[in-house]
Coordinates of C-alpha atoms in Angstrom, one line a residue:
Chain A
M133 CA 105.3 103.3 50.0
Y134 CA 104.7 99.6 49.6
Q135 CA 106.0 98.9 53.0
M136 CA 103.4 100.8 54.4
L137 CA 100.8 98.5 53.3
P138 CA 99.4 96.5 56.2
Q139 CA 99.8 92.8 56.4
I140 CA 96.4 91.9 55.2
N141 CA 95.1 88.4 55.1
I142 CA 94.4 88.4 51.5
T143 CA 92.4 85.3 51.6
I144 CA 89.4 87.0 53.0
L145 CA 89.5 89.0 49.9
K146 CA 89.7 86.1 47.7
G147 CA 87.0 85.9 45.0
E148 CA 84.3 83.3 44.9
K149 CA 85.0 79.9 43.5
G150 CA 84.5 79.7 39.8
D151 CA 81.3 78.2 38.4
H152 CA 81.0 74.4 38.1
G153 CA 82.3 73.2 34.7
E154 CA 79.8 72.3 32.2
R155 CA 78.6 68.8 32.1
G156 CA 80.6 66.6 29.7
L157 CA 79.2 65.6 26.3
Q158 CA 76.8 62.7 26.4
G159 CA 78.6 59.4 25.8
K160 CA 78.6 57.9 22.3
Y161 CA 75.8 55.6 21.3
G162 CA 76.4 52.1 22.4
K163 CA 77.5 49.6 19.8
A164 CA 74.7 48.0 17.9
G165 CA 73.3 44.9 19.5
T166 CA 74.3 41.5 18.2
A167 CA 72.3 40.3 15.3
G168 CA 69.1 38.5 16.2
S169 CA 69.1 34.7 16.2
R170 CA 68.4 33.0 13.0
G171 CA 64.8 32.6 12.1
Q172 CA 63.1 29.3 12.5
T173 CA 63.4 26.8 9.8
G174 CA 60.6 27.1 7.3
P175 CA 57.8 24.6 7.3
K176 CA 58.2 21.3 5.5
G177 CA 57.3 21.4 1.8
Q178 CA 54.1 19.9 0.6
K179 CA 54.1 16.2 0.1
G180 CA 54.8 15.3 -3.5
S181 CA 51.9 14.3 -5.6
V182 CA 50.9 10.7 -5.9
G183 CA 52.9 8.7 -8.4
A184 CA 51.4 7.6 -11.6
P185 CA 49.4 4.5 -11.5
G186 CA 51.2 1.3 -12.4
E187 CA 51.2 0.2 -15.9
Q188 CA 47.6 0.4 -16.8
Y189 CA 46.4 -2.5 -18.6
K190 CA 43.5 -1.8 -20.9
R191 CA 42.0 -4.9 -22.1
H192 CA 41.0 -4.8 -25.7
H193 CA 37.8 -6.3 -26.9
A194 CA 36.2 -7.1 -30.2
A195 CA 33.1 -9.2 -30.7
F196 CA 30.3 -9.6 -33.1
S197 CA 27.5 -12.0 -33.7
V198 CA 25.2 -11.5 -36.6
G199 CA 22.3 -13.5 -38.1
R200 CA 20.4 -13.7 -41.3
R201 CA 16.7 -14.4 -41.7
K202 CA 16.6 -14.4 -45.5
S203 CA 17.7 -17.3 -47.7
L204 CA 20.5 -16.8 -50.2
H205 CA 21.0 -18.5 -53.6
S206 CA 24.1 -18.6 -55.6
N207 CA 24.4 -16.5 -58.8
D208 CA 27.0 -16.2 -61.5
Y209 CA 29.6 -14.7 -59.2
Y210 CA 30.9 -15.2 -55.8
Q211 CA 28.6 -13.6 -53.3
T212 CA 29.3 -12.1 -49.9
L213 CA 26.9 -13.4 -47.3
I214 CA 25.2 -10.3 -45.9
F215 CA 23.5 -10.4 -42.5
D216 CA 20.3 -8.6 -41.3
T217 CA 20.4 -9.2 -37.6
E218 CA 22.8 -8.0 -35.0
F219 CA 23.0 -10.0 -31.8
V220 CA 26.2 -8.3 -30.8
N221 CA 28.3 -5.8 -32.7
L222 CA 30.8 -4.2 -30.4
Y223 CA 32.1 -0.9 -31.6
S224 CA 30.5 -1.8 -35.0
H225 CA 33.6 -3.8 -36.1
F226 CA 31.3 -5.9 -38.2
N227 CA 30.1 -3.8 -41.2
M228 CA 26.5 -4.7 -41.9
F229 CA 26.7 -3.1 -45.3
T230 CA 29.7 -5.0 -46.6
G231 CA 29.1 -8.1 -44.6
K232 CA 32.7 -8.1 -43.4
F233 CA 34.3 -8.0 -40.0
Y234 CA 37.1 -5.5 -40.1
C235 CA 40.0 -6.0 -37.7
Y236 CA 40.8 -2.9 -35.7
V237 CA 42.5 -4.8 -32.9
P238 CA 45.2 -7.2 -34.2
G239 CA 45.2 -10.5 -32.5
I240 CA 43.8 -14.0 -32.3
Y241 CA 40.2 -14.3 -33.1
Y242 CA 37.7 -17.2 -32.9
F243 CA 35.0 -17.4 -35.6
S244 CA 32.0 -19.7 -35.8
L245 CA 29.6 -20.0 -38.7
N246 CA 26.3 -21.9 -38.7
V247 CA 24.0 -22.2 -41.7
H248 CA 21.0 -24.2 -42.8
T249 CA 21.0 -26.2 -46.0
W250 CA 18.5 -25.8 -48.8
N251 CA 16.8 -28.9 -50.1
Q252 CA 18.3 -30.4 -53.3
K253 CA 21.1 -27.8 -53.4
E254 CA 24.6 -27.8 -52.3
T255 CA 25.8 -25.8 -49.4
Y256 CA 29.1 -24.3 -50.5
L257 CA 30.7 -21.5 -48.5
H258 CA 34.1 -20.4 -47.3
I259 CA 35.1 -18.4 -44.3
M260 CA 37.4 -15.8 -46.0
R261 CA 40.4 -13.9 -44.7
N262 CA 40.6 -11.0 -47.1
A263 CA 40.8 -12.7 -50.6
A264 CA 41.8 -16.1 -49.3
E265 CA 39.7 -19.1 -48.2
A266 CA 40.5 -20.0 -44.7
A267 CA 38.1 -22.9 -44.3
I268 CA 35.2 -24.4 -46.1
L269 CA 31.7 -25.2 -45.0
Y270 CA 30.4 -27.7 -47.5
A271 CA 27.4 -30.2 -47.7
Q272 CA 26.3 -32.2 -50.6
A273 CA 22.8 -31.7 -51.9
S274 CA 20.0 -33.7 -50.4
D275 CA 16.3 -33.6 -49.8
R276 CA 16.9 -33.1 -46.1
S277 CA 17.7 -29.7 -44.7
I278 CA 20.1 -29.6 -41.8
M279 CA 22.4 -27.3 -39.8
Q280 CA 26.0 -27.0 -41.0
S281 CA 28.8 -25.5 -39.1
Q282 CA 32.4 -24.5 -39.3
S283 CA 34.7 -22.7 -36.9
L284 CA 38.3 -21.7 -36.6
M285 CA 40.7 -19.2 -35.2
L286 CA 42.8 -16.7 -37.1
D287 CA 45.7 -14.5 -36.1
L288 CA 44.6 -11.2 -37.7
Q289 CA 46.5 -8.1 -38.7
E290 CA 45.0 -4.7 -38.5
Q291 CA 42.7 -4.1 -41.5
D292 CA 42.2 -7.8 -42.2
E293 CA 38.7 -8.6 -43.1
V294 CA 36.9 -11.8 -42.3
W295 CA 33.7 -12.7 -44.1
V296 CA 31.7 -15.5 -45.6
R297 CA 31.5 -16.1 -49.3
L298 CA 29.0 -18.2 -51.2
F299 CA 30.4 -20.2 -54.1
K300 CA 29.4 -19.0 -57.5
G301 CA 26.5 -20.4 -59.6
E302 CA 28.3 -23.0 -61.5
R303 CA 27.7 -25.1 -58.5
E304 CA 24.1 -24.3 -57.7
N305 CA 24.0 -23.8 -54.0
A306 CA 22.0 -21.9 -51.4
I307 CA 21.5 -21.5 -47.7
F308 CA 18.1 -21.4 -46.0
S309 CA 16.6 -19.1 -43.4
D310 CA 13.2 -17.7 -42.9
E311 CA 11.4 -14.7 -41.3
Y312 CA 10.4 -16.7 -38.2
D313 CA 13.8 -17.9 -37.1
T314 CA 17.4 -17.2 -37.3
Y315 CA 19.1 -20.2 -38.9
I316 CA 22.2 -18.5 -40.1
T317 CA 24.6 -17.1 -37.6
F318 CA 28.2 -15.8 -37.8
S319 CA 30.1 -14.9 -34.7
G320 CA 33.7 -13.8 -34.0
Y321 CA 35.6 -12.3 -31.2
L322 CA 39.0 -11.4 -30.0
V323 CA 40.6 -14.2 -27.9
K324 CA 44.1 -12.6 -27.5
P325 CA 45.2 -9.2 -28.6
S326 CA 48.6 -9.2 -30.2
L327 CA 49.7 -6.6 -27.7
E328 CA 49.3 -9.0 -24.8
P329 CA 52.2 -11.4 -24.3
Chain B
M278 CA 92.5 102.4 58.6
Y279 CA 90.2 99.8 57.4
Q280 CA 87.8 102.4 56.6
M281 CA 90.2 103.6 54.2
L282 CA 90.1 100.6 52.1
P283 CA 88.4 101.3 48.9
Q284 CA 85.2 99.6 48.1
I285 CA 86.4 96.9 45.8
N286 CA 83.9 95.0 43.6
I287 CA 84.8 91.5 44.8
T288 CA 83.1 89.8 41.9
I289 CA 86.0 90.4 39.7
L290 CA 87.9 88.3 41.9
K291 CA 85.7 85.1 41.3
G292 CA 87.6 82.0 40.2
E293 CA 87.5 80.7 36.7
K294 CA 84.8 78.3 35.8
G295 CA 85.7 74.7 36.3
D296 CA 86.8 72.5 33.3
H297 CA 84.3 70.9 31.2
G298 CA 83.3 67.5 32.5
E299 CA 84.5 64.4 30.8
R300 CA 82.4 62.9 28.2
G301 CA 80.0 60.4 29.5
L302 CA 80.7 56.6 29.1
Q303 CA 79.7 55.1 25.9
G304 CA 76.1 53.8 26.0
K305 CA 75.5 50.1 26.6
Y306 CA 75.1 47.7 23.7
G307 CA 71.8 47.9 21.9
K308 CA 69.4 45.1 22.4
A309 CA 69.8 42.1 20.2
G310 CA 68.0 42.4 16.9
T311 CA 64.7 40.6 16.5
A312 CA 64.8 37.1 15.2
G313 CA 65.0 36.6 11.5
S314 CA 61.8 35.8 9.7
R315 CA 60.9 32.2 9.2
G316 CA 62.5 30.5 6.3
Q317 CA 60.6 29.8 3.1
T318 CA 58.5 26.7 2.8
G319 CA 60.6 23.8 1.6
P320 CA 60.2 22.6 -2.0
K321 CA 57.5 20.1 -2.7
G322 CA 58.5 16.5 -2.3
Q323 CA 59.3 14.4 -5.4
K324 CA 56.4 12.9 -7.1
G325 CA 55.8 9.4 -5.8
S326 CA 57.1 6.4 -7.8
V327 CA 55.0 4.7 -10.3
G328 CA 52.7 2.2 -8.7
A329 CA 53.6 -1.4 -8.7
P330 CA 52.3 -3.5 -11.5
G331 CA 48.8 -4.6 -10.8
E332 CA 48.4 -7.8 -9.0
Q333 CA 46.4 -10.5 -10.6
Y334 CA 43.7 -8.6 -12.3
K335 CA 40.3 -9.3 -11.0
R336 CA 38.7 -10.3 -14.2
H337 CA 35.1 -11.4 -14.2
H338 CA 34.4 -14.8 -15.4
A339 CA 31.4 -16.9 -16.2
A340 CA 31.6 -20.2 -17.9
F341 CA 29.6 -23.4 -18.1
S342 CA 29.6 -26.5 -20.3
V343 CA 27.1 -29.2 -19.7
G344 CA 26.2 -32.4 -21.4
R345 CA 23.3 -34.8 -21.6
R346 CA 23.5 -38.6 -21.8
K347 CA 19.8 -39.3 -22.1
S348 CA 17.7 -38.9 -25.1
L349 CA 14.8 -36.4 -25.1
H350 CA 11.5 -36.6 -26.9
S351 CA 9.0 -33.9 -27.5
N352 CA 5.7 -33.9 -25.6
D353 CA 2.6 -31.7 -25.7
Y354 CA 4.4 -28.7 -24.4
Y355 CA 7.6 -26.9 -24.9
Q356 CA 10.3 -28.6 -22.9
T357 CA 13.4 -27.2 -21.4
L358 CA 16.5 -29.3 -22.3
I359 CA 17.9 -30.5 -19.0
F360 CA 21.4 -31.7 -18.6
D361 CA 23.0 -34.4 -16.5
T362 CA 26.7 -33.8 -16.9
E363 CA 28.8 -30.9 -15.8
F364 CA 32.1 -30.4 -17.7
V365 CA 32.4 -26.9 -16.3
N366 CA 30.1 -24.9 -14.1
L367 CA 31.9 -22.0 -12.7
Y368 CA 30.3 -20.6 -9.6
S369 CA 27.2 -22.7 -10.6
H370 CA 25.8 -20.1 -12.9
F371 CA 24.2 -22.9 -14.8
N372 CA 21.3 -24.3 -12.8
M373 CA 21.3 -28.0 -13.3
F374 CA 17.7 -28.2 -11.9
T375 CA 16.1 -25.7 -14.2
G376 CA 18.4 -26.3 -17.1
K377 CA 19.1 -22.5 -17.4
F378 CA 22.1 -20.4 -17.4
Y379 CA 21.5 -17.4 -15.1
C380 CA 23.4 -14.2 -15.9
Y381 CA 25.1 -12.8 -12.8
V382 CA 27.8 -10.9 -14.7
P383 CA 26.3 -8.7 -17.4
G384 CA 28.2 -8.8 -20.7
I385 CA 28.7 -10.4 -24.0
Y386 CA 28.5 -14.2 -23.9
Y387 CA 29.2 -16.8 -26.5
F388 CA 27.0 -19.9 -26.6
S389 CA 27.4 -23.1 -28.5
L390 CA 24.9 -26.0 -28.7
N391 CA 25.5 -29.5 -30.2
V392 CA 22.9 -32.2 -30.4
H393 CA 22.5 -35.5 -32.2
T394 CA 19.4 -36.2 -34.2
W395 CA 17.0 -39.1 -33.7
N396 CA 16.2 -41.2 -36.7
Q397 CA 12.9 -40.5 -38.4
K398 CA 12.3 -37.5 -36.2
E399 CA 12.8 -33.8 -36.5
T400 CA 15.3 -32.0 -34.5
Y401 CA 13.7 -28.7 -33.5
L402 CA 15.2 -26.6 -30.7
H403 CA 15.8 -23.0 -29.9
I404 CA 18.5 -21.3 -28.0
M405 CA 16.3 -19.0 -25.8
R406 CA 17.0 -15.8 -24.1
N407 CA 14.3 -15.6 -21.4
A408 CA 11.1 -16.1 -23.2
A409 CA 12.3 -15.3 -26.7
E410 CA 13.9 -17.5 -29.3
A411 CA 17.4 -16.2 -30.1
A412 CA 18.3 -18.8 -32.8
I413 CA 17.0 -22.1 -34.0
L414 CA 18.7 -25.4 -34.4
Y415 CA 16.7 -27.4 -36.8
A416 CA 17.0 -30.5 -39.0
Q417 CA 14.4 -32.3 -41.0
A418 CA 13.7 -35.9 -40.2
S419 CA 15.7 -38.7 -41.8
D420 CA 16.9 -42.2 -41.3
R421 CA 20.4 -41.0 -40.7
S422 CA 21.4 -39.6 -37.3
I423 CA 24.0 -36.8 -37.3
M424 CA 25.4 -34.0 -35.2
Q425 CA 23.7 -30.6 -35.4
S426 CA 25.0 -27.4 -34.1
Q427 CA 24.2 -23.8 -33.5
S428 CA 26.1 -21.0 -31.8
L429 CA 25.8 -17.3 -31.2
M430 CA 26.7 -14.4 -28.9
L431 CA 24.3 -12.4 -26.8
D432 CA 24.7 -9.2 -24.8
L433 CA 23.1 -10.2 -21.5
Q434 CA 21.7 -8.1 -18.7
E435 CA 21.9 -9.3 -15.1
Q436 CA 19.2 -11.9 -14.4
D437 CA 18.8 -12.9 -18.1
E438 CA 18.4 -16.6 -18.6
V439 CA 19.7 -18.6 -21.5
W440 CA 18.5 -22.1 -22.1
V441 CA 17.5 -24.6 -24.8
R442 CA 13.9 -25.4 -25.6
L443 CA 12.6 -28.4 -27.4
F444 CA 9.7 -27.6 -29.7
K445 CA 6.3 -29.1 -28.6
G446 CA 4.9 -32.4 -29.7
E447 CA 2.8 -31.1 -32.6
R448 CA 6.1 -31.5 -34.5
E449 CA 7.3 -34.8 -33.3
N450 CA 10.9 -34.3 -32.6
A451 CA 13.7 -35.6 -30.4
I452 CA 17.4 -35.6 -29.7
F453 CA 19.6 -38.6 -29.2
S454 CA 22.2 -39.4 -26.6
D455 CA 23.1 -42.6 -24.8
E456 CA 24.7 -43.7 -21.6
Y457 CA 28.1 -44.4 -23.3
D458 CA 28.8 -41.1 -24.8
T459 CA 27.9 -37.4 -24.5
Y460 CA 26.3 -36.4 -27.8
I461 CA 24.5 -33.4 -26.4
T462 CA 26.6 -30.4 -25.2
F463 CA 25.7 -26.8 -24.3
S464 CA 28.4 -24.4 -23.4
G465 CA 28.6 -20.7 -22.8
Y466 CA 31.0 -18.2 -21.3
L467 CA 31.6 -14.5 -20.8
V468 CA 33.6 -12.9 -23.6
K469 CA 33.4 -9.4 -22.4
P470 CA 31.9 -8.1 -19.1
S471 CA 29.8 -4.9 -19.5
L472 CA 32.0 -3.2 -17.0
E473 CA 35.0 -3.5 -19.2
P474 CA 35.2 -0.8 -21.8
Chain C
M196 CA 91.7 109.4 46.7
Y197 CA 91.7 106.4 44.4
Q198 CA 94.9 107.4 43.1
M199 CA 96.3 106.7 46.4
L200 CA 95.5 103.0 46.2
P201 CA 98.5 100.9 45.9
Q202 CA 99.0 98.9 42.8
I203 CA 97.8 95.5 44.0
N204 CA 98.1 92.4 41.9
I205 CA 94.5 91.4 41.8
T206 CA 95.2 87.9 40.6
I207 CA 96.2 86.7 43.9
L208 CA 92.9 87.5 45.1
K209 CA 91.0 85.7 42.4
G210 CA 88.7 82.9 43.5
E211 CA 89.6 79.3 42.9
K212 CA 88.7 77.7 39.7
G213 CA 85.2 76.1 39.7
D214 CA 84.9 72.4 40.1
H215 CA 85.3 70.1 37.3
G216 CA 82.0 69.6 35.4
E217 CA 80.2 66.4 36.0
R218 CA 80.7 63.6 33.7
G219 CA 78.4 63.6 30.8
L220 CA 75.4 61.3 30.9
Q221 CA 76.0 57.8 29.6
G222 CA 75.4 57.5 26.0
K223 CA 72.1 56.1 24.8
Y224 CA 71.7 52.5 24.1
G225 CA 73.1 51.5 20.8
K226 CA 70.6 50.7 18.0
A227 CA 69.1 47.3 18.0
G228 CA 71.1 44.7 16.2
T229 CA 70.1 44.0 12.7
A230 CA 67.4 41.3 12.3
G231 CA 68.7 37.8 12.3
S232 CA 69.2 36.2 8.9
R233 CA 66.2 34.4 7.4
G234 CA 65.7 30.9 8.7
Q235 CA 66.8 28.0 6.4
T236 CA 64.4 26.8 3.8
G237 CA 62.3 24.0 5.2
P238 CA 63.1 20.5 4.4
K239 CA 61.7 19.0 1.3
G240 CA 58.3 17.5 1.5
Q241 CA 57.9 13.8 1.7
K242 CA 58.0 11.9 -1.5
G243 CA 54.5 11.4 -2.8
S244 CA 52.8 8.1 -2.2
V245 CA 53.4 5.3 -4.6
G246 CA 50.8 5.3 -7.4
A247 CA 48.0 2.9 -7.4
P248 CA 48.8 -0.5 -8.7
G249 CA 48.1 -1.0 -12.3
E250 CA 45.2 -3.1 -13.3
Q251 CA 45.8 -6.4 -14.9
Y252 CA 49.4 -7.4 -14.8
K253 CA 49.8 -10.4 -16.9
R254 CA 47.1 -12.3 -18.5
H255 CA 47.7 -15.9 -19.4
H256 CA 46.8 -17.1 -22.8
A257 CA 46.7 -20.4 -24.6
A258 CA 45.1 -20.8 -28.1
F259 CA 45.4 -23.1 -31.0
S260 CA 43.5 -23.7 -34.2
V261 CA 44.7 -26.4 -36.6
G262 CA 43.3 -27.9 -39.8
R263 CA 43.8 -31.0 -41.8
R264 CA 43.7 -31.2 -45.6
K265 CA 44.1 -35.0 -45.9
S266 CA 41.4 -37.5 -45.4
L267 CA 41.7 -40.1 -42.7
H268 CA 40.4 -43.6 -42.6
S269 CA 40.1 -45.9 -39.6
N270 CA 42.4 -48.8 -39.2
D271 CA 42.6 -51.6 -36.7
Y272 CA 43.5 -49.4 -33.8
Y273 CA 42.3 -46.2 -32.4
Q274 CA 44.0 -43.4 -34.3
T275 CA 44.9 -39.9 -33.2
L276 CA 43.7 -37.3 -35.6
I277 CA 46.9 -35.5 -36.8
F278 CA 46.7 -32.0 -38.4
D279 CA 48.8 -30.5 -41.1
T280 CA 47.8 -26.8 -41.0
E281 CA 48.4 -24.3 -38.2
F282 CA 46.0 -21.4 -38.2
V283 CA 47.1 -20.4 -34.7
N284 CA 49.4 -22.2 -32.4
L285 CA 50.3 -19.9 -29.6
Y286 CA 53.6 -20.9 -27.9
S287 CA 53.2 -24.2 -29.7
H288 CA 51.0 -25.7 -27.0
F289 CA 49.5 -27.9 -29.7
N290 CA 52.0 -30.5 -30.7
M291 CA 51.7 -31.0 -34.4
F292 CA 53.7 -34.3 -34.2
T293 CA 51.5 -36.0 -31.6
G294 CA 48.3 -34.2 -32.6
K295 CA 47.7 -33.3 -29.0
F296 CA 47.1 -30.0 -27.1
Y297 CA 49.2 -30.0 -24.0
C298 CA 48.0 -27.9 -21.1
Y299 CA 50.7 -25.6 -19.8
V300 CA 48.2 -23.2 -18.2
P301 CA 45.7 -24.9 -16.0
G302 CA 42.2 -23.5 -16.4
I303 CA 38.9 -23.7 -18.3
Y304 CA 39.3 -24.2 -22.1
Y305 CA 36.8 -24.2 -24.9
F306 CA 37.3 -26.7 -27.7
S307 CA 35.6 -26.9 -31.0
L308 CA 35.9 -29.6 -33.6
N309 CA 34.5 -29.7 -37.2
V310 CA 35.0 -32.5 -39.7
H311 CA 33.5 -33.6 -43.0
T312 CA 31.9 -37.0 -43.4
W313 CA 33.0 -39.5 -46.0
N314 CA 30.4 -41.0 -48.2
Q315 CA 29.1 -44.4 -47.1
K316 CA 31.2 -44.4 -44.0
E317 CA 30.5 -43.6 -40.4
T318 CA 32.0 -40.6 -38.8
Y319 CA 33.1 -41.7 -35.4
L320 CA 35.4 -39.6 -33.3
H321 CA 35.8 -38.5 -29.7
I322 CA 37.3 -35.4 -28.2
M323 CA 39.6 -36.9 -25.6
R324 CA 41.0 -35.7 -22.3
N325 CA 44.0 -37.8 -21.7
A326 CA 42.7 -41.4 -22.0
A327 CA 39.1 -40.6 -21.5
E328 CA 36.4 -39.7 -24.0
A329 CA 35.0 -36.3 -23.1
A330 CA 32.4 -36.0 -25.9
I331 CA 31.5 -37.8 -29.1
L332 CA 31.2 -36.6 -32.7
Y333 CA 29.2 -39.2 -34.5
A334 CA 27.3 -39.5 -37.8
Q335 CA 25.7 -42.5 -39.4
A336 CA 26.9 -43.5 -42.8
S337 CA 25.2 -42.0 -45.8
D338 CA 25.8 -41.2 -49.5
R339 CA 25.7 -37.5 -48.6
S340 CA 28.8 -35.8 -47.2
I341 CA 28.3 -33.1 -44.7
M342 CA 30.0 -31.0 -41.9
Q343 CA 29.8 -32.4 -38.4
S344 CA 30.7 -30.5 -35.3
Q345 CA 31.1 -30.9 -31.6
S346 CA 32.3 -28.4 -28.9
L347 CA 32.7 -28.3 -25.2
M348 CA 34.6 -26.8 -22.3
L349 CA 37.0 -28.6 -20.0
D350 CA 38.7 -27.6 -16.8
L351 CA 42.2 -28.7 -17.4
Q352 CA 45.0 -29.5 -15.0
E353 CA 48.6 -28.9 -16.1
Q354 CA 49.9 -31.7 -18.3
D355 CA 46.4 -32.7 -19.4
E356 CA 46.2 -33.5 -23.1
V357 CA 43.2 -32.9 -25.3
W358 CA 43.1 -34.5 -28.7
V359 CA 40.8 -36.1 -31.2
R360 CA 40.6 -39.9 -31.6
L361 CA 39.2 -41.8 -34.6
F362 CA 37.4 -45.0 -33.6
K363 CA 39.0 -48.2 -34.6
G364 CA 38.4 -50.2 -37.8
E365 CA 35.7 -52.5 -36.5
R366 CA 33.4 -49.7 -37.3
E367 CA 34.7 -48.6 -40.6
N368 CA 34.8 -44.8 -40.5
A369 CA 36.6 -41.9 -42.0
I370 CA 36.7 -38.2 -42.3
F371 CA 37.1 -36.3 -45.5
S372 CA 39.2 -33.3 -46.6
D373 CA 41.1 -32.5 -49.7
E374 CA 44.1 -30.5 -50.9
Y375 CA 42.0 -27.6 -52.0
D376 CA 40.1 -26.8 -48.9
T377 CA 40.4 -27.2 -45.1
Y378 CA 37.3 -29.2 -44.1
I379 CA 38.7 -30.4 -40.8
T380 CA 39.4 -27.9 -38.0
F381 CA 40.1 -28.3 -34.3
S382 CA 40.4 -25.2 -32.1
G383 CA 40.8 -24.6 -28.4
Y384 CA 41.8 -21.8 -26.1
L385 CA 41.9 -20.7 -22.6
V386 CA 38.8 -19.1 -21.3
K387 CA 39.8 -18.7 -17.7
P388 CA 43.1 -19.6 -16.1
S389 CA 42.8 -21.4 -12.8
L390 CA 44.9 -18.7 -11.2
E391 CA 42.3 -16.0 -11.9
P392 CA 39.5 -16.0 -9.4

């Protein structure tokens, strides 16, 4: 029975071509890009602050100049010469109540004392450093009143006191001044602080 | 005979679907990353070095020291003591023509006056600040000639003048000097400029 | 009638396989690279400026104050007044053996001399600069002993010497002091070094 089948060109009977395959999967993501370039260098830091000033030298000062317009007579005891007039009293180193210069700035000081004598009486004073006489200002008695002076320098320690002392009454003595004029003066000032070389 | 062929549904003869396509190529590299952010600001510079020690300090100065080789007698009026000898006259602050120290640098000054008395005459002078007597230098008359001194400090303002005044002739007075020696001296100098603390 | 159809192997009639699917689309771009690393820290700021110079650097000083506790009488020759007490003798500029202040620091100096007269004798001294009399300290003879003073300023050169000279014996003269008190004092100090303007 098969032989009976005619020779048929089968191809004409062949089915249609199959459908196109599906598209492939999308490719994988690309690799990550290279890292970005390094950022720019940061800005320069602020300039440092200005250095400290060089060794500051602070100059120390001490200066007083006081006067007295009242006379003073000796009594039984030594007396401190007290002043009533301030020409100069820098930082009040001279104590007008005690009549003493108090050393706050150690160093070399110059002192100058001028008084006027009292007729017929001695002039008998000392420039004192604490309890010790540093120099004398002395004039014998006379009927002529005159100026009398003494000056010196002292190398003072802090707390030293410099003052003028009238000798006691066993040697009757006095100094003169009056309300019209300043005859009696006492001055002192720092010439060289100990801290300066 | 062809008519005899059965009606065949050809679709069943369609080919198989094609194979799935290949996966796509991997994507290209991503873009480079963005640049990094800028670095941080650098650290602040070091503090500057301490300044150099000061150069020669510009300290203010004023100083004069003058002398007189001629005697001077009182007349009807007050007289300014004029000097004829300059020991020191820094920046010419002492005016030799007027006999007055002129204050250019305000501050505390020390002044010192020395004279020699004239026999049988009073010695009667004042150290003046402008028109006011600051202190007196006085000696009663005598037949003995001697040195007489006064000193003090003054806190001067600019333009202040300090000078020595001989009292007028109603009190006959005089001071002595001669051509061979300097008996009369007047000195002053700045102890502390106002600008220094 | 269908039964009559021969058993045909249908597969040979099947259509061809479909075409291969197209290649998948290229993958998407990779992600952007990571950001670059942060830039380096900026350079350190400049060092701060040098501080301002200090004020006064070195101040020169010279100062002496000496005393004498022994009397001194004139002899045939001029005599240098020698001292036996040092109140102040900074850097030993005052030579106790020669009795002379030697100038190591050129400049303007202030000098102050105080003596005590001897009864019935003249007081006749000079403050000397090298071989020249700068100023006199003179008192006529008397039976009253008193203080006598002189002061002045001098502008010294290096090596200058300042001292006190007692006049020679043709004018019998003397100064008084004693072991209990210092009557005779001589002081001097630098007011303004030449190097300071």
